[in-house]
mmCIF file with all atom_site columns, C-alpha atoms in Angstrom:
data_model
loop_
_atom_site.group_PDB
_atom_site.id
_atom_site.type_symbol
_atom_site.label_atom_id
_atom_site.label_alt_id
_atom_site.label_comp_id
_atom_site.label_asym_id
_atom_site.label_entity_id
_atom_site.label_seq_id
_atom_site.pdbx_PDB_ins_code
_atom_site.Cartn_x
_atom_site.Cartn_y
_atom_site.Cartn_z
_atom_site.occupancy
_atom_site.B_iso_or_equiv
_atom_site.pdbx_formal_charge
_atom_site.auth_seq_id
_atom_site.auth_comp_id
_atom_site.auth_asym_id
_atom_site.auth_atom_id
_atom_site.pdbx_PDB_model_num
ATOM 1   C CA . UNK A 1 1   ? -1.275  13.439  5.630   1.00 64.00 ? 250 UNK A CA 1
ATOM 2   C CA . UNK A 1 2   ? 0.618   10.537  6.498   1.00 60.00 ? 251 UNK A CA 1
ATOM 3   C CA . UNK A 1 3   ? -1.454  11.196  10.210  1.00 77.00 ? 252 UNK A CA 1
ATOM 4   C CA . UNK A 1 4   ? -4.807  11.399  8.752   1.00 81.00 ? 253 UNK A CA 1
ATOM 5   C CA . UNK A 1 5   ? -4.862  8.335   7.018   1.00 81.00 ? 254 UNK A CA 1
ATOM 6   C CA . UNK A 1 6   ? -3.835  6.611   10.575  1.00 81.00 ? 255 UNK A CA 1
ATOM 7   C CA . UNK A 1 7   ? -7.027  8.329   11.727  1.00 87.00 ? 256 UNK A CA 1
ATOM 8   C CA . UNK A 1 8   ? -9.420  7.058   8.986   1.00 87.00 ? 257 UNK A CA 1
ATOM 9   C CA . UNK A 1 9   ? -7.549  3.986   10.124  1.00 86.00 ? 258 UNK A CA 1
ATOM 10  C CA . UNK A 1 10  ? -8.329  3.794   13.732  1.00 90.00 ? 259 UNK A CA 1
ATOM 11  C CA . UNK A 1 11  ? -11.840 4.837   13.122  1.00 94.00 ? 260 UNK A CA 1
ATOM 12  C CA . UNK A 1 12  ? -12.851 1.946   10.528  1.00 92.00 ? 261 UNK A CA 1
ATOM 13  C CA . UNK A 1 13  ? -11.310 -0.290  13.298  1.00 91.00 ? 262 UNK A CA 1
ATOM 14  C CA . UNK A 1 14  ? -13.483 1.389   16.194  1.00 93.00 ? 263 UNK A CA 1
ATOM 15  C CA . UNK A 1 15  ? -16.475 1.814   14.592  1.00 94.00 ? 264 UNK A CA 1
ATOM 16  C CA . UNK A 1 16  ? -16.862 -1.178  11.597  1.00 92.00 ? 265 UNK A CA 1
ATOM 17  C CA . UNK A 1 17  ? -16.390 -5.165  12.414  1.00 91.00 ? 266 UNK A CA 1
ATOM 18  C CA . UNK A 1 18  ? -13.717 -4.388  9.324   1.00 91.00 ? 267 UNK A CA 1
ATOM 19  C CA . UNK A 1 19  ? -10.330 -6.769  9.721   1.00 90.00 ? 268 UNK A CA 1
ATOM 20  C CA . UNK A 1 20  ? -7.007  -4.578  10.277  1.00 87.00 ? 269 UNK A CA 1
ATOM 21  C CA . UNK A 1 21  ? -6.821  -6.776  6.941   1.00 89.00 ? 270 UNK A CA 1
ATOM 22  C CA . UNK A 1 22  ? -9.240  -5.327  4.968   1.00 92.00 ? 271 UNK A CA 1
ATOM 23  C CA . UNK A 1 23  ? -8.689  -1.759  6.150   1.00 91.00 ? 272 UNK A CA 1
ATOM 24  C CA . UNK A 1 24  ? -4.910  -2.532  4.574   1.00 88.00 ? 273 UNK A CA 1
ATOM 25  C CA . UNK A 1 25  ? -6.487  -4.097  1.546   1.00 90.00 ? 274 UNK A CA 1
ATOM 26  C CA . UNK A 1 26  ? -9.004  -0.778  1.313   1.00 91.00 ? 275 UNK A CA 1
ATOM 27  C CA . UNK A 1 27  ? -6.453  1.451   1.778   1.00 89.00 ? 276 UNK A CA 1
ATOM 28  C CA . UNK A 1 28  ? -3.849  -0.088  -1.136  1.00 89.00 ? 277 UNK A CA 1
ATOM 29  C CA . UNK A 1 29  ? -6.941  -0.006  -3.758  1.00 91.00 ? 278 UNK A CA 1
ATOM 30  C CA . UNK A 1 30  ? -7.978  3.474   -2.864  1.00 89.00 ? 279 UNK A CA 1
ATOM 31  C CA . UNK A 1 31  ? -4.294  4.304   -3.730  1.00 87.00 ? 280 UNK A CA 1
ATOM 32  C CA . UNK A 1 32  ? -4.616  2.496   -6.750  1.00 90.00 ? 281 UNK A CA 1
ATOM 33  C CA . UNK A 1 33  ? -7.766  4.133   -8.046  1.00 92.00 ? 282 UNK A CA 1
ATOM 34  C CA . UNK A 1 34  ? -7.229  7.687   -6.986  1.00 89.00 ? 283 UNK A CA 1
ATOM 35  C CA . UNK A 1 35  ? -3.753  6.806   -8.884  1.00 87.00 ? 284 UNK A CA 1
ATOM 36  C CA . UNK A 1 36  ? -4.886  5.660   -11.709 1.00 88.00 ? 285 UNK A CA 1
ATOM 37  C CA . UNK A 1 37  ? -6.960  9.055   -12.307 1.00 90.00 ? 286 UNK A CA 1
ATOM 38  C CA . UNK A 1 38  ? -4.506  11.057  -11.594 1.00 86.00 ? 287 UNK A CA 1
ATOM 39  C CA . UNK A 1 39  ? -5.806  12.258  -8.418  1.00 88.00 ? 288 UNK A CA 1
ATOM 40  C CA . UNK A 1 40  ? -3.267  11.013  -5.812  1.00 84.00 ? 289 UNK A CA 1
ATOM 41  C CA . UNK A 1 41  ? -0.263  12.779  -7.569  1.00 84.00 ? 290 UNK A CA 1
ATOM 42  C CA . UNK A 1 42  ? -2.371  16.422  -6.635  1.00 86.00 ? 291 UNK A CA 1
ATOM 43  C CA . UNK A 1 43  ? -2.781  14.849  -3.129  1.00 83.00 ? 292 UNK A CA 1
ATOM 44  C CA . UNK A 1 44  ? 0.676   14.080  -2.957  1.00 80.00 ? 293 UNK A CA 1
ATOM 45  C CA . UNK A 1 45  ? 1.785   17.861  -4.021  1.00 83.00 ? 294 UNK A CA 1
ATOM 46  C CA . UNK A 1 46  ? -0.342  19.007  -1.537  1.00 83.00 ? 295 UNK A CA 1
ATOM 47  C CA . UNK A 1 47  ? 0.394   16.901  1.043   1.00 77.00 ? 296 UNK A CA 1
ATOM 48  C CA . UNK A 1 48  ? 3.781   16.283  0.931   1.00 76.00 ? 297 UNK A CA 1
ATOM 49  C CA . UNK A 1 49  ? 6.018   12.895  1.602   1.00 71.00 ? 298 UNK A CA 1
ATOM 50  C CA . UNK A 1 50  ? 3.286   11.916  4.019   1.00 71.00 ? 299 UNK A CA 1
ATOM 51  C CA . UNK A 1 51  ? 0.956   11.431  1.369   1.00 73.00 ? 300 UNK A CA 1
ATOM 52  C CA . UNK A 1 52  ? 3.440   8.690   -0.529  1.00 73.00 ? 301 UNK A CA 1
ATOM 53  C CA . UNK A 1 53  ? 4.977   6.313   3.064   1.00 71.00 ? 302 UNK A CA 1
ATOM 54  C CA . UNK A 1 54  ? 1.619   4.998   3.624   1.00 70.00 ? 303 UNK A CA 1
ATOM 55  C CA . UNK A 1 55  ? -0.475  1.763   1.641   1.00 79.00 ? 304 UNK A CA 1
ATOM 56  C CA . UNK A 1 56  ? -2.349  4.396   -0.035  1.00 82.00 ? 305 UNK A CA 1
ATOM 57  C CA . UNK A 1 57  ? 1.082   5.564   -1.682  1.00 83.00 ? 306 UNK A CA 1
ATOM 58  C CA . UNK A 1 58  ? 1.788   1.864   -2.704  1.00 85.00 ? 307 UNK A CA 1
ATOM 59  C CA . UNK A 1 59  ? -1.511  1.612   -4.350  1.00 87.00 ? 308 UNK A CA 1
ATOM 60  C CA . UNK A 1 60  ? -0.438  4.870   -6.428  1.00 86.00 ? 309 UNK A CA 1
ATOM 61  C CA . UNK A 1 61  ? 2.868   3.361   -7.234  1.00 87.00 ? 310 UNK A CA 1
ATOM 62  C CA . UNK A 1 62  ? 1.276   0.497   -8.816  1.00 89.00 ? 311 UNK A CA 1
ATOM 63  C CA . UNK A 1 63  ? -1.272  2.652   -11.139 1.00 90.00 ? 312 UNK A CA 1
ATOM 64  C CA . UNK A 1 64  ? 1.732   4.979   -11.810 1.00 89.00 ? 313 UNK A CA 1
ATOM 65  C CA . UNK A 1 65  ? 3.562   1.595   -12.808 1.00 91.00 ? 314 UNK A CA 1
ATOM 66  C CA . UNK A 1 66  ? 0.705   0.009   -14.797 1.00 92.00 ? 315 UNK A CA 1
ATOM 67  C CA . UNK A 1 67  ? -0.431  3.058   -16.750 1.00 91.00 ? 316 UNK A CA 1
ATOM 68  C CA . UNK A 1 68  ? 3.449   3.670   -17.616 1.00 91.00 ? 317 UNK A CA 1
ATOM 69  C CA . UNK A 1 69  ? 4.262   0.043   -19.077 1.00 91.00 ? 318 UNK A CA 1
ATOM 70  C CA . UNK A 1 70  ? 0.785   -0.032  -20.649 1.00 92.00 ? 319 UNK A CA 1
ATOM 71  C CA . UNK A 1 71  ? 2.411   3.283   -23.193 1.00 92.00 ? 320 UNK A CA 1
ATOM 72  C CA . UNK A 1 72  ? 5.170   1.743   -23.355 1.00 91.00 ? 321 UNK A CA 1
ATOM 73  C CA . UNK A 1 73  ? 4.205   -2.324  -23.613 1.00 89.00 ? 322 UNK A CA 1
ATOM 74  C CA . UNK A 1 74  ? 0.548   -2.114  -24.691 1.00 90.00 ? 323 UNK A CA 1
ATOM 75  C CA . UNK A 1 75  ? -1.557  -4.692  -22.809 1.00 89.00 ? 324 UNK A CA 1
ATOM 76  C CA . UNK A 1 76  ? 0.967   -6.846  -21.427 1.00 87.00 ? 325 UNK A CA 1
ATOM 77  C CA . UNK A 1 77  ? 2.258   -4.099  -19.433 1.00 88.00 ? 326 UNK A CA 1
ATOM 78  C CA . UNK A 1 78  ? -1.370  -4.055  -17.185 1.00 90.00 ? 327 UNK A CA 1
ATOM 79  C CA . UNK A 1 79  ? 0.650   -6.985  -16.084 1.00 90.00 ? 328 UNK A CA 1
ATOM 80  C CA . UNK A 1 80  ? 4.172   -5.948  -15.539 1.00 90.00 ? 329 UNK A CA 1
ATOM 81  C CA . UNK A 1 81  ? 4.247   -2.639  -14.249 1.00 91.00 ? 330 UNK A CA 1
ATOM 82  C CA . UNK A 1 82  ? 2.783   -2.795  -10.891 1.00 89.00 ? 331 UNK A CA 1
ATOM 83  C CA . UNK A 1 83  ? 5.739   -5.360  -9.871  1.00 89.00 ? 332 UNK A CA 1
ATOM 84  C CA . UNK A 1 84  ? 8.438   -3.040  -12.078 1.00 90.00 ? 333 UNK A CA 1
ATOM 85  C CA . UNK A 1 85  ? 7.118   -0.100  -10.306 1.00 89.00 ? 334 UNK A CA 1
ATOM 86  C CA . UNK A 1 86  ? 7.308   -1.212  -7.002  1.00 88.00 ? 335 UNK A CA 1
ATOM 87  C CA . UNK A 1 87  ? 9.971   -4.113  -7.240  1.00 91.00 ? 336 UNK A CA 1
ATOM 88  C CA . UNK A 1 88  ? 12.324  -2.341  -4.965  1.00 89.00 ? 337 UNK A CA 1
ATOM 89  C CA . UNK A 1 89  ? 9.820   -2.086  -2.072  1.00 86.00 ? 338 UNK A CA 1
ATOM 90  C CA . UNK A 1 90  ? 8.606   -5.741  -2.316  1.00 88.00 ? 339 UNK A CA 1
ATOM 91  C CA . UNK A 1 91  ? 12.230  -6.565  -2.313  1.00 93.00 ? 340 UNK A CA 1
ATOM 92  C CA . UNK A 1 92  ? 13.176  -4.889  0.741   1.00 90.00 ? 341 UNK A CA 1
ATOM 93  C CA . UNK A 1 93  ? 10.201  -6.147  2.250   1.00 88.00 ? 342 UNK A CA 1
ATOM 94  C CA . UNK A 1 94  ? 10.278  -9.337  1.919   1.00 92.00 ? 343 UNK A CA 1
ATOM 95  C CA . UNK A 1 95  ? 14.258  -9.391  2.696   1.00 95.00 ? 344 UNK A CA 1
ATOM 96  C CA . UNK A 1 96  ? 13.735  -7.460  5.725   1.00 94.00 ? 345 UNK A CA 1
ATOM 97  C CA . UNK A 1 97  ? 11.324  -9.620  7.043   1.00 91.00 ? 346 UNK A CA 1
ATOM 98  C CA . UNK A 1 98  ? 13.265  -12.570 6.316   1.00 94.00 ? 347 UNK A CA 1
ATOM 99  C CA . UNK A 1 99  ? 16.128  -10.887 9.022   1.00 95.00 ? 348 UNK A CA 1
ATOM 100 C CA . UNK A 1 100 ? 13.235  -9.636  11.148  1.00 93.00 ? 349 UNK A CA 1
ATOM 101 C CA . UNK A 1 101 ? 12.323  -13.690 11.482  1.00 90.00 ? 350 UNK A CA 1
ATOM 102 C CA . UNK A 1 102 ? 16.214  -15.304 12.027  1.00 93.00 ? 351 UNK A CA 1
ATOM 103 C CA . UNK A 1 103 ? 16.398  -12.177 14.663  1.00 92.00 ? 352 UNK A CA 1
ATOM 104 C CA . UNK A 1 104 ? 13.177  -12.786 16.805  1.00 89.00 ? 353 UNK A CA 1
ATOM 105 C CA . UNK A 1 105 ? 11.498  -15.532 18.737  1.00 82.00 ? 354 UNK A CA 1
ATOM 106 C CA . UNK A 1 106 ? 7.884   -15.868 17.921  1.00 77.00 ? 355 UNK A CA 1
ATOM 107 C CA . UNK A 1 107 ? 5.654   -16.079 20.801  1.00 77.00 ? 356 UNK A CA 1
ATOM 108 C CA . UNK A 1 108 ? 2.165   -18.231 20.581  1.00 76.00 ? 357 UNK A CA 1
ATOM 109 C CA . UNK A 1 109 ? -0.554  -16.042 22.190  1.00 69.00 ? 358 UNK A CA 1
ATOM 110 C CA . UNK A 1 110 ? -2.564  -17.572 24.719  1.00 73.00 ? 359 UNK A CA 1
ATOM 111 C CA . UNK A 1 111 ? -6.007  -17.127 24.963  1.00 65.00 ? 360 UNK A CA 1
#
């Protein structure tokens, strides 16, 4: 699965004047609405652990998140259970990126 969503990918790049950017940002809210129906948890039985590495996967993780504070929160947890649900991956993110950064020497592209 994991493959055919690199596909889609590469194609949107080839053949639209889309930004890497907004592919990224296209494939996190498909994730998120197909989640939030219910339909990405049949994709993800059928397809396996490919189906949940990708943005698409994050996406899901946030509707999972969302719809599961909003039971347990009412509306408040619209706003809290995207970030509880996927804390853990932000975190390690954003940490290792931070080590990524002190490791590496940034290069300025010429043009």
């Amino acid at each position: 699965m994991d493959g055919l969503i690199c596909i889609v990918g590469q194609i949107l790049i080839d053949k639209t004047k889309l930004t890497p950017a907004r592919i990224l940002v296209a494939f996190v809210t498909t994730g998120v609405i197909l989640g939030g129906l219910g339909w990405y948890q049949k994709l993800i039985e059928f397809a396996g652990c490919g189906a949940t590495v990708p943005l698409t996967g994050f996406g899901s993780l946030l509707a999972k998140g969302v719809l599961s504070e909003v039971k347990d929160s009412g509306f408040l947890g619209a706003f809290m259970g995207g970030i509880k649900a996927a804390a853990a991956g932000i975190t390690s993110a954003i940490f290792f990126g931070y080590i990524a950064s002190l490791v590496s020497k940034p290069k300025i592209k010429k043009q």
